[in-house]
CSV table of C-alpha atoms in Angstrom, one decimal:
chain,number,residue,atom,x,y,z
D,1,ILE,CA,86.8,141.5,-23.2
D,2,ARG,CA,84.0,139.1,-22.2
D,3,SER,CA,81.2,140.8,-20.3
D,4,ASN,CA,81.8,138.6,-17.2
D,5,MET,CA,85.5,139.8,-17.1
D,6,ARG,CA,84.7,143.5,-17.5
D,7,GLY,CA,85.7,145.9,-14.7
D,8,LYS,CA,88.9,144.0,-13.9
D,9,LYS,CA,91.2,146.5,-15.7
D,10,ILE,CA,92.2,143.8,-18.3
D,11,ALA,CA,91.7,146.1,-21.4
D,12,SER,CA,93.4,149.0,-19.6
D,13,SER,CA,96.4,146.8,-18.7
D,14,LEU,CA,96.7,145.4,-22.2
D,15,LEU,CA,96.5,148.8,-23.9
D,16,THR,CA,99.0,150.3,-21.4
D,17,ALA,CA,101.4,147.6,-22.3
D,18,VAL,CA,100.9,148.1,-26.0
D,19,LEU,CA,101.4,151.9,-25.7
D,20,GLU,CA,104.6,151.4,-23.6
D,21,ASN,CA,105.9,149.0,-26.2
D,22,LEU,CA,105.2,151.4,-29.1
D,23,LYS,CA,106.9,154.2,-27.2
D,24,SER,CA,110.0,152.1,-26.5
D,25,ARG,CA,110.2,151.3,-30.2
D,26,GLY,CA,110.2,155.0,-31.1
D,27,PHE,CA,106.6,155.6,-32.1
D,28,LYS,CA,105.5,159.1,-31.5
D,29,PHE,CA,101.7,158.7,-31.9
D,30,CYS,CA,99.0,156.1,-31.7
D,31,ASN,CA,95.8,156.4,-33.7
D,32,LEU,CA,92.6,154.4,-33.3
D,33,GLU,CA,89.1,154.2,-34.6
D,34,VAL,CA,86.1,153.4,-32.4
D,35,ARG,CA,82.4,153.1,-33.1
D,36,THR,CA,80.4,156.1,-31.9
D,37,ASN,CA,78.1,153.9,-29.9
D,38,ASN,CA,80.9,152.1,-28.0
D,39,THR,CA,80.8,154.4,-25.0
D,40,ASN,CA,82.7,152.1,-22.7
D,41,ALA,CA,85.7,151.9,-25.2
D,42,ILE,CA,85.6,155.7,-25.7
D,43,LYS,CA,85.7,156.2,-21.9
D,44,LEU,CA,88.6,153.8,-21.6
D,45,TYR,CA,90.6,155.5,-24.4
D,46,GLU,CA,90.0,158.9,-22.9
D,47,ASN,CA,91.1,157.7,-19.5
D,48,LEU,CA,94.3,156.5,-21.2
D,49,GLY,CA,94.9,160.0,-22.6
D,50,PHE,CA,93.5,159.6,-26.1
D,51,LYS,CA,92.0,162.7,-27.7
D,52,ILE,CA,89.3,163.0,-30.3
D,53,LYS,CA,90.8,163.9,-33.7
D,54,SER,CA,87.6,163.7,-35.8
D,55,ILE,CA,84.1,162.2,-35.8
D,56,ASN,CA,81.9,160.9,-38.7
D,57,SER,CA,78.5,159.3,-38.6
D,58,ASN,CA,79.7,155.9,-37.4
D,59,SER,CA,83.2,156.4,-36.0
D,60,ILE,CA,85.4,158.5,-33.7
D,61,PHE,CA,89.0,158.8,-34.6
D,62,MET,CA,91.3,159.3,-31.6
D,63,PHE,CA,95.0,159.8,-31.1
D,64,LYS,CA,97.6,159.9,-28.3
D,65,GLU,CA,101.0,161.4,-28.2
D,66,LEU,CA,103.6,158.9,-26.9
D,67,PHE,CA,106.4,161.2,-26.1
């Protein structure tokens, strides 16, 4: 999301739509990887219910149950 468009819930709305689509298609989990220094994205994913699965030096692996 461009910096001038941040704070307008665009990323949250897009991710919510994607998660709803995955759930409706029978997916049980969603996994993602985010850079450890991308604190805004980490906060967004946590607010959407993602949990940390593991961390390495550069990345955080997160997951969310969809059922």
